[in-house]
Coordinates of C-alpha atoms in Angstrom, one line a residue:
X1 CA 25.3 20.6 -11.8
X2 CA 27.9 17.9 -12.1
X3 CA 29.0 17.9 -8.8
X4 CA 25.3 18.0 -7.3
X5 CA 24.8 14.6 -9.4
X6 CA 27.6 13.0 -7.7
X7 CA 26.9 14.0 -4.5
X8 CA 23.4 12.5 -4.8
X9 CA 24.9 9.8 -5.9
X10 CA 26.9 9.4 -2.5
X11 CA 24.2 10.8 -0.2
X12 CA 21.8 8.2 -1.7
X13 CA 24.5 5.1 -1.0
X14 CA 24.6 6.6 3.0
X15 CA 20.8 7.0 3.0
X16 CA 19.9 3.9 1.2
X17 CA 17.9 3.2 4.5
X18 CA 15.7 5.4 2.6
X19 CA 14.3 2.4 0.4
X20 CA 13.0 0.9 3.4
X21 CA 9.6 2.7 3.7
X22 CA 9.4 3.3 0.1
X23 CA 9.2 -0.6 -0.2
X24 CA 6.9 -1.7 2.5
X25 CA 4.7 1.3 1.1
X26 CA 4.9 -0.3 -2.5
X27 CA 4.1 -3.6 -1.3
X28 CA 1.2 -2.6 1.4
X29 CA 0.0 -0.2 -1.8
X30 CA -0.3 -3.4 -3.9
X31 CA -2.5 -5.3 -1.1
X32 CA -4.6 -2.9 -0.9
X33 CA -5.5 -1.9 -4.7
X34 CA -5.5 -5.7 -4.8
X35 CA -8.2 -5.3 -2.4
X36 CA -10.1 -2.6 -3.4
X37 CA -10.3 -4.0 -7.2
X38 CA -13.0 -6.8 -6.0
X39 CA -14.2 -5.2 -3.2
X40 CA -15.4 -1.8 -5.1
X41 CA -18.3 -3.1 -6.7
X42 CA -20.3 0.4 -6.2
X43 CA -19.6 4.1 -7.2
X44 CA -19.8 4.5 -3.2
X45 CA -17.1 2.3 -2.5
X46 CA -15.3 3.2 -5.0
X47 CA -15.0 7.0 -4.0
X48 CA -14.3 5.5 -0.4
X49 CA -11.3 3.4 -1.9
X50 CA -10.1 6.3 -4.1
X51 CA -10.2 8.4 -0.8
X52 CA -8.3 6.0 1.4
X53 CA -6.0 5.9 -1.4
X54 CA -5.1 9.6 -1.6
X55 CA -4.9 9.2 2.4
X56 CA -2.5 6.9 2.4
X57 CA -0.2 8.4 -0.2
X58 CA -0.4 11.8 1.6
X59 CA 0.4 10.1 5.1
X60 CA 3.2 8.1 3.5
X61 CA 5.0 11.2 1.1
X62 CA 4.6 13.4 4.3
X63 CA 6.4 10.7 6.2
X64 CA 9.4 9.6 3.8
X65 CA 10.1 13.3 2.3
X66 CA 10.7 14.5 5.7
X67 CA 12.7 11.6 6.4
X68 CA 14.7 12.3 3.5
X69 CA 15.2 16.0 4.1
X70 CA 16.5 14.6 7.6
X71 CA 18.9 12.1 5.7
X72 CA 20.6 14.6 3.5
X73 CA 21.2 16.8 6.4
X74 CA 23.0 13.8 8.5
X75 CA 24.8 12.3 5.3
X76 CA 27.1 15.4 6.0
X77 CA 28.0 14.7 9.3
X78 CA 30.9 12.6 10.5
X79 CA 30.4 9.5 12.6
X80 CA 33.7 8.6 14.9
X81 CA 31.9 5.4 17.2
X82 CA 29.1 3.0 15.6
X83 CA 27.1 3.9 18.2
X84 CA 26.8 7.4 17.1
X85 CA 25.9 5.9 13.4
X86 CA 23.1 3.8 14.7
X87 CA 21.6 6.5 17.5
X88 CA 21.3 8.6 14.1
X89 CA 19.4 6.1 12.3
X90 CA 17.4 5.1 15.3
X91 CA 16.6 9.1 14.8
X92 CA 16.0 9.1 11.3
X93 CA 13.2 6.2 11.6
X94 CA 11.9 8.3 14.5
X95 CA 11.1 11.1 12.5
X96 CA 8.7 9.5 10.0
X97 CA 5.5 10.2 12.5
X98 CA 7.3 13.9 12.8
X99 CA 6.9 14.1 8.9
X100 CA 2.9 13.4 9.0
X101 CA 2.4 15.9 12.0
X102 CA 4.1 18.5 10.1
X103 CA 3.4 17.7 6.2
X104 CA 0.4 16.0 5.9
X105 CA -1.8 18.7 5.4
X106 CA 0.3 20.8 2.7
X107 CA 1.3 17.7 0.9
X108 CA -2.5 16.7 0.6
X109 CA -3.0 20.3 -0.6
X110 CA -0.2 19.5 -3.0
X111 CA -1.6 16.3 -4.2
X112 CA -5.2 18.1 -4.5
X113 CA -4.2 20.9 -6.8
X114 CA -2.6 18.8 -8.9
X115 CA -5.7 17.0 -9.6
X116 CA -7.5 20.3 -10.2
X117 CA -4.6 21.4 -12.4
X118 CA -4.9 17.9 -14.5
X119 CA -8.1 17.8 -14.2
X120 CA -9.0 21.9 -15.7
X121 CA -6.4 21.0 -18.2
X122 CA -8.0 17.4 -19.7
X123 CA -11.3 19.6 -20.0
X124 CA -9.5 22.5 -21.8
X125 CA -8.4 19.9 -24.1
X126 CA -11.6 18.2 -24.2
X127 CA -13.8 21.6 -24.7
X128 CA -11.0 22.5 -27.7
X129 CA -11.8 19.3 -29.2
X130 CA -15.2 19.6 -29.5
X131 CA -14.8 23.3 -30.8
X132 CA -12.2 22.4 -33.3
X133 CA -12.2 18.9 -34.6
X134 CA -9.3 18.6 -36.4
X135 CA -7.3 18.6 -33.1
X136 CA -8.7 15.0 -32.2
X137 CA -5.9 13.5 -34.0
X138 CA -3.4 15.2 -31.6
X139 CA -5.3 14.2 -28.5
X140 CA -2.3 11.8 -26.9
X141 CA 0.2 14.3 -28.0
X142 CA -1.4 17.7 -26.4
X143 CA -1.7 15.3 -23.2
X144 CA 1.9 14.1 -23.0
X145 CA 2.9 17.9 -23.8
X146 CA 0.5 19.4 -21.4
X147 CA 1.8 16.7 -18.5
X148 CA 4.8 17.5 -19.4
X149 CA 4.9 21.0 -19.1
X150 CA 3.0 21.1 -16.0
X151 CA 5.6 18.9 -14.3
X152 CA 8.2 21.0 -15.5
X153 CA 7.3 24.6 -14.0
X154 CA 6.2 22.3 -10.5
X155 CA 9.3 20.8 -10.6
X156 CA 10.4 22.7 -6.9
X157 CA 6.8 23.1 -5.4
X158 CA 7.7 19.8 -3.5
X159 CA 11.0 21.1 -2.0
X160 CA 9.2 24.1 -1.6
X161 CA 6.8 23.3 0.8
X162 CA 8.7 20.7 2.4
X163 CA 11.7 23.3 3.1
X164 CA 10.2 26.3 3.3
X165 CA 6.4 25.0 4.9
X166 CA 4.9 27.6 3.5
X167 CA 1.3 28.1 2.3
X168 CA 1.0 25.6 -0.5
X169 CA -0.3 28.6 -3.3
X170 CA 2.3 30.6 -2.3
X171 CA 4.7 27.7 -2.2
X172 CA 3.3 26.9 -5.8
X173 CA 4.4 30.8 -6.7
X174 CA 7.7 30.8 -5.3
X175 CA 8.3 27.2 -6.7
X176 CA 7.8 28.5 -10.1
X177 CA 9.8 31.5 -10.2
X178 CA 12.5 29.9 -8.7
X179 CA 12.3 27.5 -11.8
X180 CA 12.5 30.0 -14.0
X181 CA 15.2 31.9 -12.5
X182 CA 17.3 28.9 -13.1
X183 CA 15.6 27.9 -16.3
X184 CA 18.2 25.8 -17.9
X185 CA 19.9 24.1 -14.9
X186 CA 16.0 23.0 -13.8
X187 CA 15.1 22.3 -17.6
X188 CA 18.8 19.9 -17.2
X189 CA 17.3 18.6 -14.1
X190 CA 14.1 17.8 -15.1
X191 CA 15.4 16.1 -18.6
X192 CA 17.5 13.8 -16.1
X193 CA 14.7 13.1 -13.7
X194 CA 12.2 12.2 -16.4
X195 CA 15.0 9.8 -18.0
X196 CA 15.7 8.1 -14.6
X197 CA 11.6 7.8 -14.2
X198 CA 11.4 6.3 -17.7
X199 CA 14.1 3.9 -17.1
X200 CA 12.9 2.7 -14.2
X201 CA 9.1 2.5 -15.2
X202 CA 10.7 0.0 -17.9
X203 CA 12.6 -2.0 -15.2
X204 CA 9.3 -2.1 -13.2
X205 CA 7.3 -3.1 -16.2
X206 CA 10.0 -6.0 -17.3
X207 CA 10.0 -7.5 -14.1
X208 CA 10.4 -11.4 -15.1
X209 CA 9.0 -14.2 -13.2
X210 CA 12.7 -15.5 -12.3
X211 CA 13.1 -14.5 -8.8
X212 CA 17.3 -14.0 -8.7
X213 CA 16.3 -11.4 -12.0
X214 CA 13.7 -9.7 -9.8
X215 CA 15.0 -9.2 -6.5
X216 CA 18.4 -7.4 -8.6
X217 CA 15.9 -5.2 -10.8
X218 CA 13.7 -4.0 -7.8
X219 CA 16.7 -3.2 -5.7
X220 CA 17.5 -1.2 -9.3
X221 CA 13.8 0.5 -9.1
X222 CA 13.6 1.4 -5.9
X223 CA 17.3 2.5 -5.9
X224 CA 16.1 5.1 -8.7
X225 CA 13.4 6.6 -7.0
X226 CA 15.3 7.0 -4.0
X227 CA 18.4 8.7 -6.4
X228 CA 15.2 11.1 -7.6
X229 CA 14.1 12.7 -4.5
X230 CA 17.5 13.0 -3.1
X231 CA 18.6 14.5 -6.3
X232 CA 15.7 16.8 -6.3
X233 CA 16.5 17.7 -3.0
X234 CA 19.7 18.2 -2.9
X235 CA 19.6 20.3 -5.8
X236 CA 16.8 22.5 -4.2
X237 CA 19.4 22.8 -0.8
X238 CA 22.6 23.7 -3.0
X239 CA 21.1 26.6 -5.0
X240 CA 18.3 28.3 -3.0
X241 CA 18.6 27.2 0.8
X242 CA 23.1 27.3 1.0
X243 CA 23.2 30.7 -0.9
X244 CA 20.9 32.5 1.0

């Protein structure tokens, strides 16, 4: 597990091209909530802004993790001319409307279910509530477990269905036994993921009004995220695509 830190590591400072979309996504993302928070004055426009939102993200995640899948796969290769280098990220940046041809759909299936999946589970806890009252003072705390659960046994459906572009219920299946199959290197994995996600979360949240401090601790956020999926990835290639 070691060694498949590190070589994120690495494959992350050769891809860090990678926190090109990410950003111009963060900051188009901001315009537009900016937007939509005076323009939805109406339940109407409201689901219409909450749909263009989930559009958006879909479009965008089918994009970049295709990208990235692309990344890791060229990080390995060995560049003897400059030309070759910049032909291969002149390809890289090509394949982002690839990505949305080929993703869009499961990863908007993906981003669906988890709603559903939240959204069954916040009215479990809600109906168990009602039923049983003393529970109400463990509200926050069957939440964070119940999130946190649920993100732990989907912790590969992503690399699933980007990999594999299978049908997202059965990429859902496979996804979870393949965590459990390898239940304490993805319980590591997902401890280190959810610390990374923390820490950066903070950094975001701190942001100061200096610019110098700013610009370093973005760079640092959007470095993270970009460490994440790469890590995530990488891991997902290393034990269930190269052993096959």
């Amino acid at each position: 597990m070691f060694d498949i830190l590190v070589k994120s590591f690495k494959t992350t400072n050769n891809c860090i091209i990678l926190a090109t979309p990410l950003i111009i996504f963060f900051t188009l993302l901001g315009l537009y909530l900016s937007y939509a928070s005076f323009a939805a004055d109406n339940p109407f426009k409201l689901f219409f802004a909450f749909g263009t939102f989930l559009i958006m993200l879909s479009g965008f995640l089918s994009a970049w993790l295709y990208m990235t899948k692309k990344a890791i796969a060229m990080s390995e290769n060995i560049y003897l001319f400059e030309n070759d280098r910049i032909k291969a990220i002149f390809e890289l940046i090509c394949s982002l409307p690839k990505g949305i041809g080929r993703l869009l759909l499961p990863i908007t299936s993906v981003i669906a279910l988890y709603i559903i999946i939240y959204l069954v589970m916040f009215s479990l806890f809600a109906f168990l509530i009602t039923k049983i009252g003393e529970l109400a003072n463990y509200w926050n705390l069957m939440i964070t477990i119940g999130l946190l659960v649920v993100a732990f046994i989907t912790l590969l459906w992503i690399p699933e269905v980007v990999y594999n572009k299978k049908n997202t219920i059965t990429a859902l299946y496979n996804s979870i036994c393949k965590v459990f199959m390898n239940f304490w290197e993805s319980l590591f994995l997902y401890i280190i993921i959810l610390f990374l996600l923390c820490f950066s979360l903070v950094i975001y949240f701190q942001l100061t009004m200096h610019p110098i401090i700013t610009f370093f601790m973005l760079i640092t956020f959007y470095y993270i995220l970009v460490y994440i999926v790469v890590l995530l990835f990488t891991y997902y290639e290393q034990t269930f695509i190269k052993q096959q």
